[in-house]
XYZ file of C-alpha atoms in Angstrom:
391
model
C 74.270 -92.319 -18.589
C 72.044 -89.988 -16.535
C 71.661 -86.401 -17.676
C 73.032 -83.756 -15.351
C 70.336 -81.582 -13.711
C 71.973 -78.405 -15.033
C 71.769 -79.643 -18.630
C 68.138 -80.661 -18.156
C 67.313 -77.253 -16.752
C 69.076 -75.466 -19.617
C 67.252 -77.633 -22.127
C 63.885 -76.854 -20.531
C 64.653 -73.128 -20.475
C 65.639 -73.310 -24.125
C 62.429 -75.090 -25.079
C 60.397 -72.545 -23.113
C 62.098 -69.647 -24.886
C 61.527 -71.350 -28.230
C 57.852 -71.835 -27.348
C 57.456 -68.169 -26.378
C 59.243 -66.937 -29.497
C 57.107 -69.127 -31.732
C 53.914 -68.176 -29.924
C 54.636 -64.463 -30.170
C 55.409 -64.848 -33.874
C 52.106 -66.631 -34.481
C 50.229 -64.021 -32.455
C 51.813 -61.209 -34.445
C 50.465 -62.847 -37.615
C 46.986 -63.219 -36.017
C 47.212 -67.011 -36.236
C 46.466 -67.276 -32.507
C 44.827 -64.777 -30.129
C 47.050 -65.192 -27.078
C 50.242 -66.810 -25.864
C 50.254 -68.647 -22.559
C 53.406 -67.926 -20.570
C 52.178 -70.014 -17.614
C 49.280 -72.492 -17.353
C 46.084 -70.446 -17.322
C 47.820 -67.083 -17.878
C 48.363 -65.411 -21.218
C 49.585 -62.384 -23.149
C 46.952 -60.865 -25.447
C 47.897 -60.184 -29.040
C 47.133 -56.722 -30.461
C 43.761 -56.754 -32.216
C 43.821 -55.686 -35.875
C 42.177 -52.277 -36.028
C 40.408 -51.311 -39.226
C 37.818 -49.130 -37.503
C 36.889 -45.660 -38.681
C 34.242 -42.955 -38.463
C 31.030 -44.462 -37.059
C 28.186 -43.765 -34.574
C 29.391 -42.804 -31.104
C 28.635 -40.714 -28.060
C 27.219 -38.706 -26.578
C 30.184 -36.720 -25.307
C 28.787 -34.228 -22.797
C 30.944 -31.161 -22.198
C 30.010 -28.440 -19.681
C 30.146 -24.764 -20.600
C 31.113 -21.827 -18.333
C 27.465 -20.722 -18.110
C 26.393 -24.079 -16.631
C 24.790 -25.492 -19.762
C 26.236 -28.547 -21.456
C 26.840 -29.508 -25.069
C 26.021 -33.055 -26.075
C 27.897 -34.166 -29.178
C 27.198 -37.494 -30.802
C 27.441 -39.222 -34.136
C 24.149 -40.723 -35.262
C 23.507 -43.152 -38.130
C 22.786 -41.756 -41.574
C 22.818 -43.071 -45.145
C 26.348 -41.690 -45.488
C 27.508 -43.598 -42.387
C 27.062 -40.983 -39.706
C 26.042 -37.413 -38.964
C 27.236 -35.198 -36.133
C 24.433 -33.951 -33.885
C 25.009 -31.290 -31.234
C 22.414 -30.463 -28.581
C 22.466 -27.884 -25.794
C 21.381 -29.265 -22.415
C 19.915 -26.454 -20.328
C 18.160 -28.437 -17.612
C 19.335 -31.244 -15.352
C 16.304 -33.252 -16.474
C 17.324 -33.154 -20.151
C 17.789 -36.746 -21.274
C 20.643 -38.250 -23.262
C 20.333 -40.815 -26.037
C 22.891 -43.505 -26.771
C 22.827 -45.624 -29.929
C 24.842 -48.857 -30.145
C 25.637 -49.648 -33.748
C 26.840 -53.201 -33.102
C 23.504 -54.344 -31.630
C 21.227 -51.690 -33.203
C 20.111 -50.790 -29.695
C 19.111 -47.364 -28.355
C 18.687 -46.355 -24.720
C 17.778 -43.062 -23.094
C 18.602 -41.795 -19.621
C 18.837 -38.567 -17.626
C 21.979 -37.065 -16.208
C 22.151 -37.669 -12.502
C 23.983 -36.352 -9.485
C 26.640 -38.524 -7.886
C 28.888 -38.426 -4.853
C 32.120 -36.442 -5.025
C 33.887 -39.720 -4.218
C 32.594 -43.227 -3.711
C 32.734 -44.931 -0.305
C 35.697 -47.242 0.193
C 33.841 -50.001 2.035
C 30.355 -51.500 1.786
C 28.449 -54.185 3.666
C 28.011 -57.421 1.750
C 24.810 -57.551 -0.336
C 22.797 -60.738 -0.753
C 24.191 -61.219 -4.254
C 26.748 -59.721 -6.617
C 27.655 -60.063 -10.271
C 31.348 -59.350 -10.802
C 32.932 -58.761 -14.217
C 36.013 -57.033 -15.609
C 37.934 -56.195 -18.781
C 34.930 -55.671 -21.067
C 37.058 -53.311 -23.217
C 34.226 -51.755 -25.216
C 32.445 -55.062 -25.856
C 28.845 -53.821 -25.571
C 27.283 -56.917 -27.103
C 28.958 -59.208 -24.599
C 28.152 -56.919 -21.677
C 24.516 -56.680 -22.744
C 24.234 -60.461 -23.106
C 25.797 -61.056 -19.716
C 23.812 -58.470 -17.749
C 20.546 -59.564 -19.350
C 21.172 -63.289 -18.955
C 22.252 -62.942 -15.327
C 19.152 -60.910 -14.479
C 20.912 -57.625 -13.738
C 18.886 -55.750 -16.365
C 16.070 -56.494 -18.789
C 16.143 -56.356 -22.583
C 15.440 -52.616 -22.471
C 18.535 -52.132 -20.292
C 16.519 -51.337 -17.153
C 17.881 -52.394 -13.752
C 16.244 -55.619 -12.549
C 18.743 -56.722 -9.884
C 16.916 -55.279 -6.881
C 19.284 -54.654 -3.979
C 22.036 -56.677 -5.637
C 25.393 -55.189 -6.567
C 27.038 -55.115 -9.993
C 30.812 -54.865 -9.553
C 32.936 -53.874 -12.540
C 36.615 -54.484 -11.744
C 38.197 -52.198 -14.307
C 39.161 -51.850 -17.984
C 36.147 -50.685 -19.930
C 38.465 -48.670 -22.204
C 40.554 -49.569 -25.257
C 40.646 -52.390 -27.791
C 36.856 -52.362 -28.362
C 34.564 -50.121 -30.408
C 31.719 -49.378 -27.968
C 33.603 -47.929 -25.023
C 31.425 -44.800 -24.803
C 28.225 -46.836 -24.962
C 29.414 -49.273 -22.260
C 30.290 -46.400 -19.943
C 26.888 -44.767 -20.415
C 25.157 -48.088 -19.755
C 26.815 -48.453 -16.350
C 26.200 -44.758 -15.653
C 22.496 -45.310 -16.386
C 22.243 -48.504 -14.337
C 24.016 -46.838 -11.412
C 21.174 -44.346 -10.963
C 18.437 -46.926 -11.415
C 20.081 -49.306 -8.942
C 20.491 -46.602 -6.313
C 16.790 -45.744 -6.469
C 15.846 -49.194 -5.123
C 18.795 -49.954 -2.863
C 21.106 -51.651 -5.375
C 24.569 -50.551 -6.367
C 26.870 -50.366 -9.384
C 30.578 -50.313 -8.476
C 33.138 -49.156 -11.009
C 36.709 -49.959 -9.960
C 39.326 -48.075 -11.955
C 41.619 -50.245 -14.049
C 44.887 -49.293 -15.679
C 43.129 -48.470 -18.968
C 40.756 -46.043 -17.239
C 43.719 -44.286 -15.664
C 45.627 -44.318 -18.958
C 42.788 -42.660 -20.863
C 42.152 -40.129 -18.117
C 45.826 -39.151 -18.163
C 46.216 -38.920 -21.936
C 47.904 -42.261 -22.612
C 46.095 -43.652 -25.655
C 48.433 -46.359 -26.928
C 45.601 -48.904 -27.239
C 42.952 -46.517 -28.570
C 41.106 -47.725 -31.669
C 41.253 -45.595 -34.840
C 37.492 -45.038 -34.590
C 37.917 -42.636 -31.690
C 40.554 -40.521 -33.381
C 38.371 -40.250 -36.500
C 35.275 -39.477 -34.438
C 37.135 -36.888 -32.380
C 38.047 -35.066 -35.595
C 34.431 -35.168 -36.771
C 33.114 -33.931 -33.422
C 35.770 -31.201 -33.418
C 36.670 -32.239 -29.914
C 40.107 -33.709 -29.318
C 39.897 -37.162 -27.732
C 41.971 -35.932 -24.787
C 38.989 -33.737 -23.836
C 36.334 -36.495 -23.950
C 36.991 -37.426 -20.325
C 38.292 -34.114 -19.006
C 37.085 -32.807 -15.602
C 34.493 -30.597 -17.357
C 32.721 -33.530 -19.050
C 29.980 -35.676 -17.545
C 31.791 -38.998 -17.882
C 35.064 -37.381 -16.845
C 33.485 -36.099 -13.633
C 31.823 -39.445 -13.010
C 34.988 -41.497 -13.491
C 36.936 -39.218 -11.160
C 34.629 -40.217 -8.295
C 35.619 -43.879 -8.601
C 38.038 -45.925 -6.520
C 40.994 -48.089 -7.440
C 40.145 -50.528 -4.652
C 37.066 -51.308 -2.533
C 36.065 -53.791 0.127
C 32.537 -55.179 -0.119
C 31.787 -57.334 2.883
C 34.797 -59.657 3.323
C 35.957 -59.306 -0.298
C 38.599 -56.907 -1.587
C 38.224 -55.804 -5.228
C 41.206 -54.413 -7.147
C 42.025 -54.496 -10.853
C 45.674 -55.553 -10.667
C 46.665 -56.400 -7.123
C 48.550 -55.041 -4.127
C 52.316 -55.189 -4.448
C 54.561 -55.646 -1.401
C 55.869 -52.121 -1.963
C 52.392 -50.555 -1.870
C 51.362 -52.754 1.063
C 54.426 -51.527 2.985
C 52.999 -47.991 2.902
C 50.234 -49.210 5.240
C 47.756 -46.847 3.608
C 44.069 -47.184 4.482
C 41.734 -47.681 1.526
C 40.563 -44.080 1.693
C 44.080 -42.670 1.367
C 45.112 -45.131 -1.339
C 42.073 -44.174 -3.431
C 42.658 -40.468 -2.834
C 46.271 -40.726 -4.013
C 45.181 -42.432 -7.224
C 42.456 -39.874 -7.969
C 44.804 -36.993 -7.178
C 47.421 -38.345 -9.582
C 44.983 -38.302 -12.502
C 44.990 -34.521 -12.816
C 48.197 -33.680 -10.980
C 51.248 -32.375 -12.836
C 53.827 -34.792 -14.175
C 55.834 -36.791 -11.600
C 57.784 -33.732 -10.494
C 56.356 -32.621 -7.164
C 54.614 -35.878 -6.282
C 55.300 -37.499 -2.932
C 57.062 -40.862 -2.723
C 53.711 -42.514 -1.951
C 52.084 -40.900 -4.992
C 54.931 -42.039 -7.226
C 54.656 -45.564 -5.893
C 50.900 -45.929 -6.379
C 51.332 -44.720 -9.972
C 54.304 -46.962 -10.762
C 53.039 -49.196 -13.614
C 54.781 -52.282 -12.245
C 53.624 -51.822 -8.664
C 50.372 -49.809 -8.631
C 47.058 -51.458 -7.651
C 45.697 -51.134 -11.184
C 48.808 -52.662 -12.828
C 50.547 -55.114 -10.465
C 50.547 -58.704 -11.762
C 52.560 -60.488 -9.075
C 49.522 -61.981 -7.359
C 47.825 -63.065 -10.595
C 51.044 -64.758 -11.703
C 51.486 -66.287 -8.223
C 54.904 -64.693 -7.888
C 53.967 -63.005 -4.620
C 54.484 -65.156 -1.505
C 51.353 -66.586 0.100
C 52.349 -64.759 3.277
C 52.089 -61.443 1.398
C 48.560 -62.225 0.180
C 47.483 -63.207 3.685
C 49.016 -60.022 5.118
C 47.227 -57.802 2.569
C 43.889 -59.434 3.390
C 44.471 -58.909 7.110
C 45.551 -55.323 6.533
C 42.273 -54.475 4.800
C 39.968 -56.614 6.920
C 39.182 -59.041 4.101
C 39.239 -62.812 3.735
C 39.520 -62.930 -0.060
C 40.444 -60.792 -3.046
C 39.066 -60.522 -6.592
C 41.523 -59.368 -9.257
C 41.436 -58.825 -13.030
C 44.026 -57.385 -15.486
C 45.973 -60.606 -16.139
C 44.141 -62.836 -18.658
C 42.964 -66.274 -17.565
C 41.157 -68.871 -19.645
C 38.536 -69.424 -16.938
C 37.702 -67.863 -13.587
C 40.547 -69.169 -11.475
C 40.981 -69.515 -7.688
C 44.537 -68.841 -6.531
C 46.282 -69.106 -3.178
C 43.913 -71.812 -1.905
C 40.894 -69.752 -2.871
C 41.982 -66.530 -1.168
C 42.285 -64.852 -4.592
C 39.948 -65.134 -7.591
C 41.245 -64.077 -11.038
C 38.452 -63.056 -13.452
C 39.963 -61.464 -16.609
C 38.306 -63.723 -19.189
C 38.703 -63.604 -23.007
C 35.372 -61.832 -23.521
C 36.168 -60.681 -27.050
C 36.639 -64.297 -28.110
C 33.699 -65.630 -26.117
C 31.171 -63.171 -27.525
C 31.874 -64.434 -31.040
C 30.374 -67.713 -29.826
C 27.474 -65.951 -28.027
C 29.025 -66.997 -24.750
C 29.883 -64.828 -21.746
C 30.799 -65.594 -18.148
C 31.278 -63.683 -14.922
C 31.677 -64.259 -11.203
C 28.505 -64.661 -9.130
C 28.576 -64.184 -5.348
C 25.561 -65.183 -3.280
C 25.363 -66.078 0.373
C 29.127 -65.774 0.613
C 29.651 -68.504 -2.005
C 31.335 -68.038 -5.380
C 29.943 -69.397 -8.637
C 30.461 -68.828 -12.353
C 27.397 -67.569 -14.236
C 26.960 -67.401 -17.999
C 24.824 -65.278 -20.308
C 21.963 -67.794 -20.058
C 21.866 -67.453 -16.280
C 23.341 -70.908 -15.653
C 25.503 -71.119 -12.512
C 28.252 -73.527 -11.570
C 29.942 -73.561 -8.181
C 33.540 -72.413 -8.260
């Protein structure tokens, strides 16, 4: 006797729920790293955090008289020592030590635009990566292997563009060092016609607005030792805080739209140009709590619908017509998104969307990193040995 379709459907739903419940239980016990809720898409498990006081910084905080204090924790036989320097001249250099790789790099502070442009012409080549989450070793391997920088962390990508599509913060232990590396490369790239793009992800916005749910213990311990509350590390009167507040939540580079999460139908319905959408996001970072915000400001900061959070496109819940309309609205032919984990760089919507949030923390344990490579309008996957494979 044939089974009724309703019973089959109920049985499948029951099996799916059982699979999810079992997967989440295993993830909570650290037996597995992620649970796939749909082929190619996963939920990350919380990473066990046993971190504590360790080398970090510098945290550069400006004083009313125009000088700046640089606070950092440097290695010592006891584990670390706090060092504070006064920076009196714009040419005074900063030093960053990366404990994980025993690597040190120096760089000057540099001037930057009050806000980044919203659109750029397409360069000859781009390296595109996201969701590094404080993984300096993986980032260093990838940028060196792909030819973006040399082993001394000096820009070697010529007029190429490095595009970071959000989420440098949280989960990892070298967030500060990763930020300073991109800050350093940004200046070096600009001097020879290259460019470093930093698209704000939801974890950037969270940290800039005081939401530290995913912050590792290391940073709370280090903040106590530096006598500088973590909430002030990226305040408007710090160097990295100023720098991050110049960044966009979405940019178009040539025919490609870059956004951390995606564009929801609700945000698209506002018909906001890129400039206004980016301005609303930046304004919300330091604006008062929701009271007093306009409807548009509330919408672009809604965690389920904002460009840095929305998952509907990554999960292919949004209609294809919506994706096509968003691309037309912003003069693009394709979109690169991050935020929602995928096992490999994945084309969606017949190649109109590319999802790039890879499991970097797992890959780096195997000395393996990947990112998206764009050259001559064609997409490839490149690894930390410089090997490319057409997408």
